[in-house]
């Protein structure tokens, strides 16, 4: 039995979710589980400032002195009228108040069809309850942009890429919030064309903010993105809070929930994410382009989240991590009905590093593989990468891991070229669905296990008791014990 209490514990121990009468009921229950955890797990705050790896992050900005409604600029929320010009006029009006504290653009209840538009600094985009910003589906309305410098080309196709529906770059002090209004990418057409190879350019994200700082995204729903849903790129001081992100868990390719990319000082908390790829994927550039760009992702906190990914993973680092990823805390996470829970993925050619990563207070419910570290994720932007650019993986800790219905709790697959060093497990009790011997799988990994964990670890780890006294040295650190049949 897994030791838990309260709402989250009941859900974990329940053999199935059949008692829930509808998806909405299950959704509400999972939210309750996540929110209940807020009263159990400690929050890091000092004098009103969030603490990210020792870096103080500002609280959300104050209310704007000027407020406009989209209807003042000709907006019509009938789901048919194209409102791109109304949004653009609203943004231009707010840009004139930048030195006076900025302005807020209210989106009232209704269905507001639009092509992509840009934000401005010192702006709040506020979505009322029952307000829906709808993306137009015809790609001819989506402008093309240059490839991101740390990717070298458009990610899916050489050359330019489609812009995001809501876009901003070189901005300061931007807020996207509301009373849980929705930004809907209507991605079904994009997904079909992608599968049928009918697109000539990389699909655009739903929301993308580049080279910006002091960004807050809260209290909204993002759904059915054509590509990655929320993509902050080379940004500083970003907070994402109380956001729901949805896409079909199958046949919605690359609909990642949140992809912090070369970002610094970022907090993601109190969110529900169920999508067709990674719920969250921390990135920092792709092979030689990411190495040259050289912007790491660092000082990132993910906490109090309920996530689901039937295709990929709940929380990923990589595989594009060539600028480096460090000082990441992942805590108080429920991953349910997913292919993988926590995954680090990289490959020869990436370069960079993944280090100082802490996972704490994780719950896995019906997950195929709980923890994965993979070093042969061989997808590359072209032939120009250096196959001898080996990434460094070290200083990774897993503390207080619980679960039930997990097929393979741990699969850590290093290699001779990319050994994985200083991995720590402490406090792990995961109920498995398989009785085979090799359900804790290792290859080219070195680390330590403190106290008793279940299932029993592989022989690559030194064993310590709860007081930190060495009990048993590792038998071998370079033996491959990976079984993909389970």
Short mmCIF file of C-alpha atoms in Angstrom, two decimals:
data_model
loop_
_atom_site.label_atom_id
_atom_site.label_comp_id
_atom_site.label_asym_id
_atom_site.label_seq_id
_atom_site.Cartn_x
_atom_site.Cartn_y
_atom_site.Cartn_z
CA UNK A 1 0.00 0.00 0.00
CA UNK A 2 1.10 3.55 -0.72
CA UNK A 3 0.99 5.84 2.27
CA UNK A 4 -1.07 8.93 1.48
CA UNK A 5 -3.87 10.86 3.07
CA UNK A 6 -6.63 13.23 2.07
CA UNK A 7 -8.07 13.76 -1.38
CA UNK A 8 -4.85 13.09 -3.27
CA UNK A 9 -4.28 9.86 -1.36
CA UNK A 10 -7.81 8.63 -2.10
CA UNK A 11 -7.30 9.21 -5.81
CA UNK A 12 -3.93 7.48 -5.79
CA UNK A 13 -5.27 4.38 -4.06
CA UNK A 14 -8.48 4.17 -6.08
CA UNK A 15 -8.18 1.24 -8.52
CA UNK A 16 -9.86 3.18 -11.30
CA UNK A 17 -11.53 6.49 -12.02
CA UNK A 18 -14.93 4.97 -12.90
CA UNK A 19 -16.75 6.66 -9.97
CA UNK A 20 -16.35 9.98 -11.75
CA UNK A 21 -19.49 10.64 -13.78
CA UNK A 22 -17.88 12.85 -16.42
CA UNK A 23 -14.64 14.33 -17.65
CA UNK A 24 -15.57 17.63 -16.01
CA UNK A 25 -16.03 15.88 -12.66
CA UNK A 26 -12.66 14.16 -12.96
CA UNK A 27 -11.08 17.45 -14.02
CA UNK A 28 -12.53 19.19 -10.98
CA UNK A 29 -11.42 16.37 -8.70
CA UNK A 30 -7.84 16.49 -9.95
CA UNK A 31 -7.82 20.23 -9.43
CA UNK A 32 -9.04 19.65 -5.88
CA UNK A 33 -6.24 17.15 -5.37
CA UNK A 34 -3.66 19.62 -6.58
CA UNK A 35 -5.06 22.49 -4.53
CA UNK A 36 -5.36 20.33 -1.40
CA UNK A 37 -1.64 19.71 -1.67
CA UNK A 38 -1.04 23.41 -1.19
CA UNK A 39 -1.94 23.03 2.46
CA UNK A 40 0.40 20.08 2.90
CA UNK A 41 3.54 21.03 1.04
CA UNK A 42 5.69 23.95 2.07
CA UNK A 43 5.89 27.05 -0.09
CA UNK A 44 9.14 29.01 -0.44
CA UNK A 45 8.45 32.69 0.13
CA UNK A 46 10.58 35.37 1.71
CA UNK A 47 9.10 38.80 2.37
CA UNK A 48 6.59 38.42 -0.44
CA UNK A 49 9.15 37.46 -3.07
CA UNK A 50 9.24 34.07 -4.72
CA UNK A 51 12.60 32.35 -4.36
CA UNK A 52 13.95 30.52 -7.42
CA UNK A 53 17.30 28.99 -6.60
CA UNK A 54 18.22 32.03 -4.52
CA UNK A 55 16.99 34.52 -7.13
CA UNK A 56 14.23 36.87 -6.02
CA UNK A 57 11.35 37.24 -8.46
CA UNK A 58 8.98 40.17 -8.42
CA UNK A 59 5.31 39.74 -7.52
CA UNK A 60 2.76 40.35 -10.30
CA UNK A 61 2.52 43.97 -11.50
CA UNK A 62 -0.09 46.38 -10.22
CA UNK A 63 -3.33 47.28 -11.99
CA UNK A 64 -3.02 49.39 -15.14
CA UNK A 65 -4.14 53.03 -15.02
CA UNK A 66 -5.89 52.79 -18.42
CA UNK A 67 -8.40 50.13 -19.48
CA UNK A 68 -9.95 49.54 -22.90
CA UNK A 69 -12.49 47.06 -24.21
CA UNK A 70 -11.95 45.25 -27.50
CA UNK A 71 -15.38 46.48 -28.62
CA UNK A 72 -14.10 50.06 -28.52
CA UNK A 73 -11.86 49.15 -31.45
CA UNK A 74 -14.55 47.49 -33.52
CA UNK A 75 -14.36 43.96 -32.11
CA UNK A 76 -17.32 41.65 -32.72
CA UNK A 77 -17.51 38.44 -30.71
CA UNK A 78 -19.73 36.36 -32.97
CA UNK A 79 -17.16 33.71 -33.86
CA UNK A 80 -17.32 34.73 -37.54
CA UNK A 81 -16.09 38.32 -37.81
CA UNK A 82 -12.31 38.61 -38.08
CA UNK A 83 -11.04 40.79 -35.21
CA UNK A 84 -7.35 41.07 -36.07
CA UNK A 85 -7.52 44.81 -36.74
CA UNK A 86 -9.45 45.39 -33.51
CA UNK A 87 -6.75 43.65 -31.50
CA UNK A 88 -4.02 45.56 -33.33
CA UNK A 89 -5.73 48.91 -32.73
CA UNK A 90 -6.12 48.07 -29.06
CA UNK A 91 -2.44 47.20 -28.73
CA UNK A 92 -1.40 50.43 -30.49
CA UNK A 93 -3.55 52.46 -28.11
CA UNK A 94 -1.97 50.81 -25.07
CA UNK A 95 1.56 51.32 -26.43
CA UNK A 96 1.07 55.09 -26.04
CA UNK A 97 0.75 54.70 -22.26
CA UNK A 98 3.97 52.79 -21.67
CA UNK A 99 5.61 55.54 -19.65
CA UNK A 100 2.46 55.95 -17.53
CA UNK A 101 2.13 52.36 -16.35
CA UNK A 102 0.65 50.85 -19.49
CA UNK A 103 -2.87 49.71 -20.20
CA UNK A 104 -5.26 46.78 -20.12
CA UNK A 105 -7.22 45.36 -23.07
CA UNK A 106 -10.38 43.60 -21.92
CA UNK A 107 -11.80 40.81 -24.06
CA UNK A 108 -15.52 40.52 -23.12
CA UNK A 109 -17.60 37.33 -23.24
CA UNK A 110 -17.95 36.09 -26.80
CA UNK A 111 -16.03 34.24 -29.50
CA UNK A 112 -13.39 36.53 -30.97
CA UNK A 113 -11.98 35.14 -34.21
CA UNK A 114 -8.55 36.53 -35.10
CA UNK A 115 -5.35 36.04 -37.04
CA UNK A 116 -2.04 36.35 -35.15
CA UNK A 117 -1.31 39.67 -33.43
CA UNK A 118 1.53 41.17 -31.36
CA UNK A 119 1.56 42.41 -27.79
CA UNK A 120 3.35 45.49 -26.47
CA UNK A 121 5.25 46.32 -23.29
CA UNK A 122 3.40 47.32 -20.10
CA UNK A 123 0.25 45.59 -21.32
CA UNK A 124 -2.37 43.37 -19.72
CA UNK A 125 -4.54 41.19 -21.96
CA UNK A 126 -7.58 40.27 -19.85
CA UNK A 127 -10.05 37.56 -20.87
CA UNK A 128 -13.43 37.70 -19.16
CA UNK A 129 -15.30 34.59 -18.15
CA UNK A 130 -16.77 33.01 -21.32
CA UNK A 131 -14.42 35.02 -23.50
CA UNK A 132 -12.77 32.90 -26.21
CA UNK A 133 -10.03 34.13 -28.54
CA UNK A 134 -10.30 31.87 -31.60
CA UNK A 135 -7.40 31.35 -33.99
CA UNK A 136 -8.29 31.48 -37.66
CA UNK A 137 -7.43 28.12 -39.21
CA UNK A 138 -6.36 29.20 -42.69
CA UNK A 139 -2.54 29.37 -42.66
CA UNK A 140 -2.48 32.18 -45.25
CA UNK A 141 -3.42 34.53 -42.38
CA UNK A 142 -0.41 33.40 -40.32
CA UNK A 143 2.72 35.49 -41.10
CA UNK A 144 6.10 33.84 -41.49
CA UNK A 145 9.04 34.63 -39.23
CA UNK A 146 12.76 33.79 -39.31
CA UNK A 147 13.89 30.61 -37.64
CA UNK A 148 14.88 30.84 -33.99
CA UNK A 149 18.67 31.25 -33.74
CA UNK A 150 19.16 28.35 -31.31
CA UNK A 151 17.35 25.94 -33.66
CA UNK A 152 18.97 26.89 -36.95
CA UNK A 153 15.87 26.41 -39.03
CA UNK A 154 12.13 26.09 -38.64
CA UNK A 155 12.21 22.91 -36.51
CA UNK A 156 9.93 20.94 -38.86
CA UNK A 157 11.00 22.43 -42.21
CA UNK A 158 14.02 24.43 -43.38
CA UNK A 159 13.38 28.14 -43.74
CA UNK A 160 10.93 30.48 -42.03
CA UNK A 161 8.26 29.39 -39.56
CA UNK A 162 4.71 30.45 -38.87
CA UNK A 163 4.34 33.00 -36.09
CA UNK A 164 2.33 32.30 -32.94
CA UNK A 165 -1.28 33.37 -32.53
CA UNK A 166 -0.34 35.73 -29.69
CA UNK A 167 3.20 36.98 -30.09
CA UNK A 168 5.61 39.31 -28.36
CA UNK A 169 9.33 40.04 -28.48
CA UNK A 170 11.70 42.44 -26.71
CA UNK A 171 8.97 43.30 -24.23
CA UNK A 172 8.91 44.30 -20.57
CA UNK A 173 6.04 43.83 -18.13
CA UNK A 174 3.38 41.80 -19.97
CA UNK A 175 0.41 40.07 -18.33
CA UNK A 176 -2.03 37.64 -19.92
CA UNK A 177 -4.77 36.84 -17.41
CA UNK A 178 -8.51 36.84 -16.81
CA UNK A 179 -11.44 35.05 -15.25
CA UNK A 180 -10.46 31.76 -16.89
CA UNK A 181 -11.21 32.91 -20.42
CA UNK A 182 -9.86 30.74 -23.22
CA UNK A 183 -7.34 31.10 -26.04
CA UNK A 184 -8.25 28.41 -28.57
CA UNK A 185 -5.79 27.61 -31.37
CA UNK A 186 -8.29 25.44 -33.28
CA UNK A 187 -5.36 23.21 -34.12
CA UNK A 188 -7.28 20.33 -35.69
CA UNK A 189 -6.68 21.56 -39.24
CA UNK A 190 -2.97 22.05 -38.55
CA UNK A 191 -2.60 18.57 -37.06
CA UNK A 192 -4.27 16.96 -40.07
CA UNK A 193 -2.13 18.88 -42.58
CA UNK A 194 1.01 18.05 -40.62
CA UNK A 195 0.24 14.33 -40.66
CA UNK A 196 -0.54 14.50 -44.37
CA UNK A 197 2.69 16.46 -45.05
CA UNK A 198 0.77 19.36 -46.57
CA UNK A 199 2.59 22.14 -44.70
CA UNK A 200 5.71 23.83 -46.09
CA UNK A 201 6.72 25.58 -42.87
CA UNK A 202 6.95 24.80 -39.16
CA UNK A 203 3.67 25.24 -37.32
CA UNK A 204 3.36 28.17 -34.95
CA UNK A 205 2.82 28.02 -31.17
CA UNK A 206 -0.32 29.36 -29.55
CA UNK A 207 1.47 31.91 -27.35
CA UNK A 208 5.14 32.79 -27.84
CA UNK A 209 7.10 35.47 -25.97
CA UNK A 210 10.72 36.07 -27.01
CA UNK A 211 13.62 38.07 -25.50
CA UNK A 212 11.38 39.57 -22.84
CA UNK A 213 11.22 39.98 -19.06
CA UNK A 214 8.69 40.31 -16.26
CA UNK A 215 6.00 38.13 -17.83
CA UNK A 216 2.92 36.85 -15.96
CA UNK A 217 0.43 34.38 -17.43
CA UNK A 218 -2.37 33.35 -15.08
CA UNK A 219 -6.00 32.34 -14.68
CA UNK A 220 -6.68 31.39 -18.30
CA UNK A 221 -7.23 28.27 -20.39
CA UNK A 222 -5.06 27.51 -23.43
CA UNK A 223 -6.26 24.78 -25.74
CA UNK A 224 -5.77 23.02 -29.09
CA UNK A 225 -2.57 24.75 -30.14
CA UNK A 226 -1.31 24.08 -33.68
CA UNK A 227 2.14 23.28 -32.20
CA UNK A 228 3.73 23.99 -28.80
CA UNK A 229 1.17 25.76 -26.62
CA UNK A 230 3.11 28.26 -24.48
CA UNK A 231 6.69 28.99 -25.53
CA UNK A 232 8.70 31.58 -23.57
CA UNK A 233 12.04 31.91 -25.38
CA UNK A 234 15.14 33.55 -23.91
CA UNK A 235 13.06 35.32 -21.27
CA UNK A 236 13.72 36.32 -17.67
CA UNK A 237 11.38 36.47 -14.69
CA UNK A 238 8.39 34.53 -16.01
CA UNK A 239 5.47 33.36 -13.85
CA UNK A 240 2.80 30.92 -15.07
CA UNK A 241 0.11 30.30 -12.45
CA UNK A 242 -3.39 28.80 -12.38
CA UNK A 243 -3.36 27.96 -16.08
CA UNK A 244 -5.24 25.08 -17.70
CA UNK A 245 -3.74 23.69 -20.92
CA UNK A 246 -5.65 21.14 -22.99
CA UNK A 247 -5.25 19.22 -26.24
CA UNK A 248 -6.31 15.73 -27.29
CA UNK A 249 -3.98 13.17 -25.73
CA UNK A 250 -3.76 11.36 -29.09
CA UNK A 251 -3.37 12.62 -32.68
CA UNK A 252 -2.47 16.18 -31.64
CA UNK A 253 1.23 16.11 -32.58
CA UNK A 254 3.77 18.26 -30.72
CA UNK A 255 1.16 20.07 -28.64
CA UNK A 256 3.52 20.50 -25.67
CA UNK A 257 1.93 22.39 -22.79
CA UNK A 258 4.71 24.75 -21.66
CA UNK A 259 8.23 24.86 -23.12
CA UNK A 260 10.58 27.13 -21.14
CA UNK A 261 13.38 27.63 -23.67
CA UNK A 262 16.66 29.32 -22.68
CA UNK A 263 14.75 30.99 -19.86
CA UNK A 264 16.02 32.22 -16.50
CA UNK A 265 14.14 32.72 -13.21
CA UNK A 266 10.83 31.04 -14.07
CA UNK A 267 8.01 29.72 -11.90
CA UNK A 268 5.22 27.40 -13.09
CA UNK A 269 2.70 26.47 -10.40
CA UNK A 270 -0.89 25.43 -9.70
CA UNK A 271 -1.60 24.32 -13.28
CA UNK A 272 -3.50 21.47 -14.93
CA UNK A 273 -2.01 20.23 -18.22
CA UNK A 274 -3.30 17.39 -20.43
CA UNK A 275 -1.89 17.46 -23.96
CA UNK A 276 -0.68 15.43 -26.95
CA UNK A 277 3.05 15.63 -26.15
CA UNK A 278 5.16 16.69 -23.14
CA UNK A 279 3.11 18.58 -20.56
CA UNK A 280 6.23 20.64 -19.77
CA UNK A 281 9.55 20.44 -21.63
CA UNK A 282 12.51 22.56 -20.55
CA UNK A 283 14.74 23.33 -23.55
CA UNK A 284 17.78 25.44 -24.51
CA UNK A 285 18.54 24.98 -28.19
CA UNK A 286 19.35 22.25 -30.67
CA UNK A 287 22.82 20.81 -31.35
CA UNK A 288 25.35 23.19 -32.93
CA UNK A 289 22.83 26.04 -33.07
CA UNK A 290 22.04 25.81 -29.37
CA UNK A 291 25.73 25.49 -28.49
CA UNK A 292 26.54 28.64 -30.48
CA UNK A 293 23.58 30.59 -29.11
CA UNK A 294 24.68 29.61 -25.61
CA UNK A 295 21.68 30.62 -23.51
CA UNK A 296 20.94 28.10 -20.73
CA UNK A 297 17.66 27.48 -18.97
CA UNK A 298 18.28 27.95 -15.25
CA UNK A 299 16.62 28.78 -11.95
CA UNK A 300 13.28 27.17 -12.80
CA UNK A 301 10.65 25.93 -10.34
CA UNK A 302 7.75 23.65 -11.32
CA UNK A 303 5.37 22.89 -8.46
CA UNK A 304 1.82 21.94 -7.50
CA UNK A 305 0.89 20.59 -10.94
CA UNK A 306 -1.45 17.91 -12.27
CA UNK A 307 -0.17 16.70 -15.64
CA UNK A 308 -1.00 14.03 -18.22
CA UNK A 309 0.75 12.90 -21.42
CA UNK A 310 -0.27 9.66 -23.08
CA UNK A 311 2.28 10.11 -25.88
CA UNK A 312 5.39 11.54 -24.23
CA UNK A 313 6.10 12.66 -20.64
CA UNK A 314 4.63 14.71 -17.85
CA UNK A 315 7.82 16.71 -17.22
CA UNK A 316 10.74 16.60 -19.68
CA UNK A 317 14.15 18.19 -19.93
CA UNK A 318 15.36 18.19 -23.53
CA UNK A 319 15.90 16.82 -25.91
CA UNK A 320 16.98 20.24 -27.21
CA UNK A 321 19.21 21.23 -24.28
CA UNK A 322 22.43 22.28 -26.01
CA UNK A 323 22.66 25.61 -24.18
CA UNK A 324 22.49 23.78 -20.86
CA UNK A 325 19.86 23.29 -18.13
CA UNK A 326 20.63 23.79 -14.44
CA UNK A 327 19.16 24.58 -11.04
CA UNK A 328 15.68 23.15 -11.61
CA UNK A 329 13.26 22.15 -8.85
CA UNK A 330 10.29 19.92 -9.72
CA UNK A 331 8.05 19.33 -6.71
CA UNK A 332 4.53 18.38 -5.68
CA UNK A 333 3.52 16.86 -9.03
CA UNK A 334 0.78 14.36 -9.83
CA UNK A 335 1.28 12.54 -13.15
CA UNK A 336 -1.66 10.35 -14.15
CA UNK A 337 -2.55 8.06 -17.08
CA UNK A 338 0.70 8.86 -18.91
CA UNK A 339 3.34 7.11 -20.98
CA UNK A 340 6.18 8.54 -18.90
CA UNK A 341 6.25 10.72 -15.80
CA UNK A 342 9.69 12.39 -15.54
CA UNK A 343 12.10 12.29 -18.48
CA UNK A 344 15.52 13.71 -19.33
CA UNK A 345 16.41 13.13 -22.98
CA UNK A 346 19.56 13.99 -24.89
CA UNK A 347 22.03 12.52 -27.40
CA UNK A 348 25.56 12.75 -28.82
CA UNK A 349 25.73 16.02 -30.72
CA UNK A 350 23.76 18.01 -28.18
CA UNK A 351 26.65 19.21 -26.06
CA UNK A 352 25.52 21.30 -23.12
CA UNK A 353 24.65 19.91 -19.69
CA UNK A 354 21.82 18.92 -17.38
CA UNK A 355 22.82 19.37 -13.75
CA UNK A 356 21.55 20.40 -10.32
CA UNK A 357 18.07 18.98 -10.92
CA UNK A 358 15.89 18.09 -7.93
CA UNK A 359 12.64 16.12 -8.12
CA UNK A 360 10.67 16.06 -4.86
CA UNK A 361 7.21 14.88 -3.75
CA UNK A 362 6.08 13.17 -6.94
CA UNK A 363 3.05 10.91 -7.37
CA UNK A 364 2.63 8.57 -10.37
CA UNK A 365 -0.80 7.07 -11.10
CA UNK A 366 -0.99 4.50 -13.94
CA UNK A 367 2.22 5.49 -15.71
CA UNK A 368 4.08 3.19 -18.07
CA UNK A 369 7.59 4.39 -17.11
CA UNK A 370 8.08 6.56 -14.04
CA UNK A 371 11.59 8.05 -14.37
CA UNK A 372 13.54 8.03 -17.64
CA UNK A 373 16.99 9.40 -18.44
CA UNK A 374 17.79 8.69 -22.10
CA UNK A 375 21.03 9.53 -23.89
CA UNK A 376 20.35 8.31 -27.45
CA UNK A 377 17.47 10.52 -28.54
CA UNK A 378 18.92 10.83 -32.04
CA UNK A 379 16.99 13.58 -33.76
CA UNK A 380 19.21 16.27 -35.32
CA UNK A 381 18.66 19.48 -37.32
CA UNK A 382 21.00 18.42 -40.12
CA UNK A 383 24.33 16.85 -40.97
CA UNK A 384 26.43 19.72 -39.58
CA UNK A 385 26.29 18.75 -35.91
CA UNK A 386 29.34 17.41 -34.08
CA UNK A 387 28.67 13.79 -33.06
CA UNK A 388 31.40 14.13 -30.42
CA UNK A 389 29.65 16.99 -28.65
CA UNK A 390 28.67 14.88 -25.64
CA UNK A 391 26.33 16.39 -23.04
CA UNK A 392 27.12 16.25 -19.31
CA UNK A 393 24.48 14.78 -16.99
CA UNK A 394 25.09 14.93 -13.25
CA UNK A 395 23.78 15.98 -9.83
CA UNK A 396 20.19 14.74 -10.17
CA UNK A 397 18.12 13.91 -7.10
CA UNK A 398 14.80 12.08 -6.62
CA UNK A 399 13.24 12.55 -3.18
CA UNK A 400 9.93 11.16 -1.89
CA UNK A 401 8.52 9.41 -4.95
CA UNK A 402 5.19 7.57 -4.62
CA UNK A 403 3.10 5.72 -7.16
CA UNK A 404 0.80 2.91 -8.15
CA UNK A 405 0.19 1.08 -11.41
CA UNK A 406 3.67 1.80 -12.80
CA UNK A 407 5.13 -0.64 -15.30
CA UNK A 408 8.82 0.38 -15.05
CA UNK A 409 9.58 2.75 -12.14
CA UNK A 410 13.10 3.74 -13.25
CA UNK A 411 15.03 3.50 -16.52
CA UNK A 412 18.37 5.37 -16.50
CA UNK A 413 20.22 4.76 -19.74
CA UNK A 414 23.65 6.35 -19.84
CA UNK A 415 26.36 5.32 -22.26
CA UNK A 416 30.13 5.05 -22.39
CA UNK A 417 30.28 8.49 -24.03
CA UNK A 418 27.56 10.03 -21.84
CA UNK A 419 27.79 8.54 -18.34
CA UNK A 420 25.30 9.82 -15.78
CA UNK A 421 26.90 10.87 -12.52
CA UNK A 422 25.80 11.58 -8.95
CA UNK A 423 22.18 10.46 -9.12
CA UNK A 424 20.49 10.23 -5.71
CA UNK A 425 17.34 8.37 -4.65
CA UNK A 426 15.82 8.88 -1.22
CA UNK A 427 12.32 7.92 -0.13
CA UNK A 428 10.72 5.95 -2.98
CA UNK A 429 7.77 3.55 -2.83
CA UNK A 430 6.20 2.73 -6.18
CA UNK A 431 3.72 -0.07 -6.76
CA UNK A 432 4.37 -1.86 -10.04
CA UNK A 433 2.23 -3.79 -12.51
CA UNK A 434 5.07 -6.16 -13.48
CA UNK A 435 6.82 -8.79 -11.40
CA UNK A 436 9.90 -9.17 -13.60
CA UNK A 437 13.32 -8.72 -12.06
CA UNK A 438 14.59 -5.75 -14.04
CA UNK A 439 12.04 -3.05 -13.27
CA UNK A 440 14.71 -0.66 -11.93
CA UNK A 441 16.92 -0.43 -15.00
CA UNK A 442 20.39 1.10 -15.30
CA UNK A 443 23.25 1.61 -17.72
CA UNK A 444 26.41 3.68 -17.14
CA UNK A 445 25.11 5.47 -14.07
CA UNK A 446 26.77 6.31 -10.75
CA UNK A 447 25.04 7.49 -7.61
CA UNK A 448 23.66 6.63 -4.23
CA UNK A 449 20.50 5.33 -2.59
CA UNK A 450 19.79 6.62 0.92
CA UNK A 451 17.56 4.46 3.09
CA UNK A 452 15.22 1.80 1.79
CA UNK A 453 13.47 2.30 -1.53
CA UNK A 454 10.98 0.15 -3.39
CA UNK A 455 11.45 -1.38 -5.87
CA UNK A 456 15.03 -2.33 -5.05
CA UNK A 457 17.60 -0.34 -7.05
CA UNK A 458 20.06 -1.79 -9.53
CA UNK A 459 23.64 -2.54 -8.47
CA UNK A 460 25.04 0.70 -9.92
CA UNK A 461 24.29 2.64 -6.73
CA UNK A 462 26.12 2.87 -3.44
CA UNK A 463 23.73 2.06 -0.57
CA UNK A 464 23.49 4.21 2.57
CA UNK A 465 21.24 3.91 5.58
CA UNK A 466 18.99 6.72 6.80
CA UNK A 467 21.83 8.11 8.91
CA UNK A 468 24.10 8.41 5.90
CA UNK A 469 26.35 5.49 6.78
CA UNK A 470 27.64 3.43 3.87
CA UNK A 471 26.06 -0.03 3.78
CA UNK A 472 27.22 -1.42 0.44
CA UNK A 473 29.37 -0.21 -2.44
CA UNK A 474 28.05 -0.35 -5.99
CA UNK A 475 28.86 -3.61 -7.73
CA UNK A 476 29.15 -2.07 -11.20
CA UNK A 477 28.38 1.26 -12.78
CA UNK A 478 28.82 0.41 -16.45
CA UNK A 479 26.65 -2.67 -16.89
CA UNK A 480 23.68 -2.32 -19.22
CA UNK A 481 20.47 -3.57 -17.69
CA UNK A 482 17.86 -2.04 -20.00
CA UNK A 483 14.84 -4.10 -21.01
CA UNK A 484 12.61 -2.29 -23.51
CA UNK A 485 10.20 -5.22 -23.61
CA UNK A 486 8.73 -3.91 -20.40
#
